[in-house]
Short mmCIF file of C-alpha atoms in Angstrom, two decimals:
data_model
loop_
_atom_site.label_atom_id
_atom_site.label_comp_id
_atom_site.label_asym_id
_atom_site.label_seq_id
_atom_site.Cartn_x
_atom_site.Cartn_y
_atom_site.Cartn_z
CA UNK A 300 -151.92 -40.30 208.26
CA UNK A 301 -154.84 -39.37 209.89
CA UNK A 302 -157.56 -42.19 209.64
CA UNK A 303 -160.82 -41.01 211.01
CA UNK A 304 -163.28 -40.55 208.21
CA UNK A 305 -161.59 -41.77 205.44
CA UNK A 306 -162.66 -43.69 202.37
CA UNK A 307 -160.41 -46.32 201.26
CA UNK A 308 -161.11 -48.87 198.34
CA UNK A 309 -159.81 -52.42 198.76
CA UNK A 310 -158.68 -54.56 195.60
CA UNK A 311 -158.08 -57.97 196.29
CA UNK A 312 -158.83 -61.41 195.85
CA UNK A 313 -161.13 -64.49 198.04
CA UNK A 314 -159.07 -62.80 201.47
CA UNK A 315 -160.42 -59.44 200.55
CA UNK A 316 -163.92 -60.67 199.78
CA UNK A 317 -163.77 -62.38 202.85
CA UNK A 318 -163.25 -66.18 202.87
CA UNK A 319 -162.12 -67.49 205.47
CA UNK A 320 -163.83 -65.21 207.83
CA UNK A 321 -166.65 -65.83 210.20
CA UNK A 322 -169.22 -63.06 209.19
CA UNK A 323 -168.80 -59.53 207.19
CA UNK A 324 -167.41 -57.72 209.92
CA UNK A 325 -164.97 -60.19 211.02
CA UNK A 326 -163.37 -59.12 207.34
CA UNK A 327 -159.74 -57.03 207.89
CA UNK A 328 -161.40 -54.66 206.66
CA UNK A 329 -164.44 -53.98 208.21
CA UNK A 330 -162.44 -54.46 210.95
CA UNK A 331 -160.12 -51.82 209.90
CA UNK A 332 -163.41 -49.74 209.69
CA UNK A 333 -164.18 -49.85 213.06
CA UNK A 334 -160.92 -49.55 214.73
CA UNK A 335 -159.39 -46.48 212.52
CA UNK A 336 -163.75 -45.01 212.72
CA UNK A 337 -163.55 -45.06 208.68
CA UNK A 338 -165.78 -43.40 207.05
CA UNK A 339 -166.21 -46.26 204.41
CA UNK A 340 -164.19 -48.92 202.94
CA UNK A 341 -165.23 -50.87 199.66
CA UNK A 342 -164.46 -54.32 199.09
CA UNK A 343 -163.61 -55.00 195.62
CA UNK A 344 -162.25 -58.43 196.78
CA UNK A 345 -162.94 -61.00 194.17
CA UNK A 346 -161.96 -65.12 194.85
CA UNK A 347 -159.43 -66.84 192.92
CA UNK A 348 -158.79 -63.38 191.15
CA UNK A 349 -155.02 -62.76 190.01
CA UNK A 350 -152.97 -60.05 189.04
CA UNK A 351 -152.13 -60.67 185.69
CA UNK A 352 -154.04 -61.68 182.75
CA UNK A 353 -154.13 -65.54 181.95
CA UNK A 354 -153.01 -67.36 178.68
CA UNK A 355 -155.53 -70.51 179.12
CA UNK A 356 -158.84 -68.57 176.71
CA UNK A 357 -161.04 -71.17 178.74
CA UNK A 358 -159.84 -69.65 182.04
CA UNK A 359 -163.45 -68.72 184.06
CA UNK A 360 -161.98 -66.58 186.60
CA UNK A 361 -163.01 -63.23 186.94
CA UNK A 362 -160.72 -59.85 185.57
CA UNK A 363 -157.45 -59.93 186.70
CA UNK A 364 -156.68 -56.98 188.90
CA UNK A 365 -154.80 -55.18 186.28
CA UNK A 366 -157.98 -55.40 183.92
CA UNK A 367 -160.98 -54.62 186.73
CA UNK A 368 -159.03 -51.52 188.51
CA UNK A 369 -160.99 -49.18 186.24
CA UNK A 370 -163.72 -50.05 187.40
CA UNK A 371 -163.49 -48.76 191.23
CA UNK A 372 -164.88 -45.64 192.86
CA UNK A 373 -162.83 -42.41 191.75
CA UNK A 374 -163.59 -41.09 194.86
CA UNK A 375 -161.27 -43.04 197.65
CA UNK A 376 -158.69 -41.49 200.48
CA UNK A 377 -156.64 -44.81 199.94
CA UNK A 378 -156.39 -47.50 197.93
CA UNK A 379 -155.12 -50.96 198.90
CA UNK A 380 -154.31 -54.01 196.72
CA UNK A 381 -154.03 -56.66 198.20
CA UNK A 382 -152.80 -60.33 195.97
CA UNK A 383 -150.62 -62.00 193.79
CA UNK A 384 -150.81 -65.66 195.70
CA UNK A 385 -153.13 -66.65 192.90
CA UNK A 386 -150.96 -65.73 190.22
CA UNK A 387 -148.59 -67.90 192.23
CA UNK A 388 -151.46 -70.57 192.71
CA UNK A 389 -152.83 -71.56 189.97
CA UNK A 390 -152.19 -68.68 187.23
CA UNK A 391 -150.15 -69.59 184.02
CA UNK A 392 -149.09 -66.13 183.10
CA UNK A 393 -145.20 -65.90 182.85
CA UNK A 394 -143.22 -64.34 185.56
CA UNK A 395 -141.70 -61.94 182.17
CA UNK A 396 -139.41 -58.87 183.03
CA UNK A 397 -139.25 -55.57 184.32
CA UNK A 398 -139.34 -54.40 181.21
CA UNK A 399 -142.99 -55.66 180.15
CA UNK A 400 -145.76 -53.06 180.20
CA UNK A 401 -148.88 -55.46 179.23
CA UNK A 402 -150.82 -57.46 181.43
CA UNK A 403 -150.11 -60.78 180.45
CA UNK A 404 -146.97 -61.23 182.62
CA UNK A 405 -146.64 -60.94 186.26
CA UNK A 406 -144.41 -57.98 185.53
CA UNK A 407 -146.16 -56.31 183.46
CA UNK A 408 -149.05 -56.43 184.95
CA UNK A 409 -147.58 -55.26 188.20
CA UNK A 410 -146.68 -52.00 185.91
CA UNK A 411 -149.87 -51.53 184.70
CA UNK A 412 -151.93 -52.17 188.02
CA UNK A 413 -149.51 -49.80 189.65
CA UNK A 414 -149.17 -46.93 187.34
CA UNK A 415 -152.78 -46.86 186.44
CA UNK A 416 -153.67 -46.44 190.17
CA UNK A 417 -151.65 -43.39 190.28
CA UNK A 418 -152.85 -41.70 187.18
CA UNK A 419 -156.44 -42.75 188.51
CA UNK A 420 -156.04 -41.56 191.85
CA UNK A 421 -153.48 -39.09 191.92
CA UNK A 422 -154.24 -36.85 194.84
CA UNK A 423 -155.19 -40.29 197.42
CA UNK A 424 -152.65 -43.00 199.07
CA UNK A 425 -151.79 -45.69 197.07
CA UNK A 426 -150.45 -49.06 199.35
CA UNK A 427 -149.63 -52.16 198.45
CA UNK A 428 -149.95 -55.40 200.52
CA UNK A 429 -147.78 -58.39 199.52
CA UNK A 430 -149.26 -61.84 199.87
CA UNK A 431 -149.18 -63.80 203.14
CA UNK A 432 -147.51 -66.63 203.48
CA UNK A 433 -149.28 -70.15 202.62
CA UNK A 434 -149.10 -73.78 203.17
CA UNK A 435 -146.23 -75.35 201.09
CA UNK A 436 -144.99 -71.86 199.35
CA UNK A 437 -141.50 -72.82 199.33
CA UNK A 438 -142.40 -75.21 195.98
CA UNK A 439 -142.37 -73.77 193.03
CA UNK A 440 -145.67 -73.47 191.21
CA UNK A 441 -146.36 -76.18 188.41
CA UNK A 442 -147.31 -73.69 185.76
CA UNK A 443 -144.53 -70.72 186.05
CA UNK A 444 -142.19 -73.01 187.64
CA UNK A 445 -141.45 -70.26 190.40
CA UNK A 446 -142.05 -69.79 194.19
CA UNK A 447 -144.41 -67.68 195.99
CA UNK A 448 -141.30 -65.24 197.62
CA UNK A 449 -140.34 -64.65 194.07
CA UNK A 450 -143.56 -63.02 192.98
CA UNK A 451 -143.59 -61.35 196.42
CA UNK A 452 -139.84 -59.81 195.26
CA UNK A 453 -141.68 -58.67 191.91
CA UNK A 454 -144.25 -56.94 193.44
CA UNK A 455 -142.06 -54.86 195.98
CA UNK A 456 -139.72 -54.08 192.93
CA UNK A 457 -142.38 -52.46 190.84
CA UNK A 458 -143.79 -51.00 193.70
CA UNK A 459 -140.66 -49.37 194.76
CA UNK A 460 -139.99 -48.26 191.29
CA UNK A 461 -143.50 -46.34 191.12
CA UNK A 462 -142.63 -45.21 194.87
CA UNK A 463 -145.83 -46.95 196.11
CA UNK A 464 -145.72 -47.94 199.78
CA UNK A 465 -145.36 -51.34 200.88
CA UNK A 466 -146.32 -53.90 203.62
CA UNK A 467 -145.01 -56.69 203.52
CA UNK A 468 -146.91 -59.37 204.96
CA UNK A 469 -145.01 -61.89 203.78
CA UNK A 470 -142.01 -61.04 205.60
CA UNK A 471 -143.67 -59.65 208.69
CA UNK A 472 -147.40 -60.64 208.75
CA UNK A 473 -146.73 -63.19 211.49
CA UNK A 474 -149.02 -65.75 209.86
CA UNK A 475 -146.59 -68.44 208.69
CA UNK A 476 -149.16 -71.57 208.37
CA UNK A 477 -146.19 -74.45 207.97
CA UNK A 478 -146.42 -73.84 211.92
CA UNK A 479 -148.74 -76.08 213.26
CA UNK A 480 -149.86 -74.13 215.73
CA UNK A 481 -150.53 -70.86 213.53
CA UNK A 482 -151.94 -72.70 210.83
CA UNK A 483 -154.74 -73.99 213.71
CA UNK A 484 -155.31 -70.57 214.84
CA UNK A 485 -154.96 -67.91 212.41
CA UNK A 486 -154.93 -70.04 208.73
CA UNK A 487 -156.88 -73.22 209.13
CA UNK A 488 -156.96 -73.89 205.63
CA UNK A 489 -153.14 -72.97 205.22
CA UNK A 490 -154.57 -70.28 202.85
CA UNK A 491 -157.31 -67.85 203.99
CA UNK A 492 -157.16 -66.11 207.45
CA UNK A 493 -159.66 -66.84 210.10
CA UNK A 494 -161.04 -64.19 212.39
CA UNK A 495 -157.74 -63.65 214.50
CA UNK A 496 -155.77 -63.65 211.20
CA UNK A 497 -158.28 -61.05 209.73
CA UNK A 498 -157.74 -58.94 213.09
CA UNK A 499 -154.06 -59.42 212.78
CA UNK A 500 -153.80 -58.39 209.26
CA UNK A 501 -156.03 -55.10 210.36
CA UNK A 502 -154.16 -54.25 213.06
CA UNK A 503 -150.68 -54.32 210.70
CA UNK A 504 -152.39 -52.16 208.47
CA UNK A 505 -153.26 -49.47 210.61
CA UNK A 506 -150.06 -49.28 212.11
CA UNK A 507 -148.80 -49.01 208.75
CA UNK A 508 -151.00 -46.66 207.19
CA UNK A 509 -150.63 -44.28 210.29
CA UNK A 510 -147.47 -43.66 209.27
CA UNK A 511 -148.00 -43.19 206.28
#
């Protein structure tokens, strides 16, 4: 794919909107914008934001992805989401199954973030990034009971069934923060990236979108 001048809308979470990083343009990407000479990107990155719809009616956090999607520019080149370690976190929606086409299971959701993307932006580039890796992932989360790889495996299986395109950062980001010495560098908090983590997450990205 040919970068220059394109528009590409960014759904996310606190990564997206840029925690973690030094100053706006330190953000992968505004980076992104500057090394592919975008025309413009839009952060729709939201903190502590999940995929799927919660259970808990005192929950304060903003729309889940799967709820707020509508409500992005119609005119983008690309889109990329970019989440699912909150769900993982701290959400209490049930992992469900493939089968589940409402939002208020991690699989379901999934289905509804994904298809709605393509029937809103049929004619653009739809990619999906999976969640990095994160301090202590290998537990399993005290409210689903499951580990962050597993919703990382749900999200490439949707994705794959709505032949979406897929990087995996989770399997090849090359921020694994249980590493001391990566953790002090590119993921101080064992969560969000710092500015090198940013620039590496950027610079996957456009190696993966140009072949896109």
């Amino acid at each position: 794919m040919e970068l220059k001048g394109k528009t590409i809308n960014f759904l996310g979470d606190s990564s997206t909107e840029g925690v973690g990083a030094s100053a706006p343009d330190k953000i992968y990407l505004n980076v992104l914008k500057e090394m592919a000479e975008l025309s413009c990107v839009r952060n729709y990155g939201i903190s502590a934001t999940r995929y799927a719809k919660q259970t808990d009616p005192d929950d304060t956090v903003g729309n889940a992805f799967s709820d707020r999607f509508y409500e992005m520019n119609n005119n983008a080149d690309v889109v990329v989401v970019f989440g699912g370690t909150n769900d993982y976190g701290h959400g209490d929606a049930k992992m469900g199954s493939f089968d589940d086409r409402e939002n208020n299971t991690f699989y379901g959701a999934c289905h509804v973030l994904f298809s709605g993307l393509i029937k809103k932006y049929p004619e653009s580039e739809i990619v999906i990034m999976t969640p990095l890796h994160r301090e202590y992932d290998y537990m399993k989360s005290e409210k689903t009971g499951k580990t962050l790889k597993e919703y990382v495996d749900v999200i490439k299986e949707v994705a794959e069934y709505y032949s979406i395109p897929v990087l995996d950062l989770f399997s090849m980001g090359g921020l694994q923060p249980n590493i001391a010495e990566i953790k002090e560098q590119y993921v101080p908090d064992g969560l969000h990236p710092s500015d090198k983590g940013n620039k590496r997450i950027a610079d996957r990205l456009y190696s993966f979108l140009k072949c896109l």
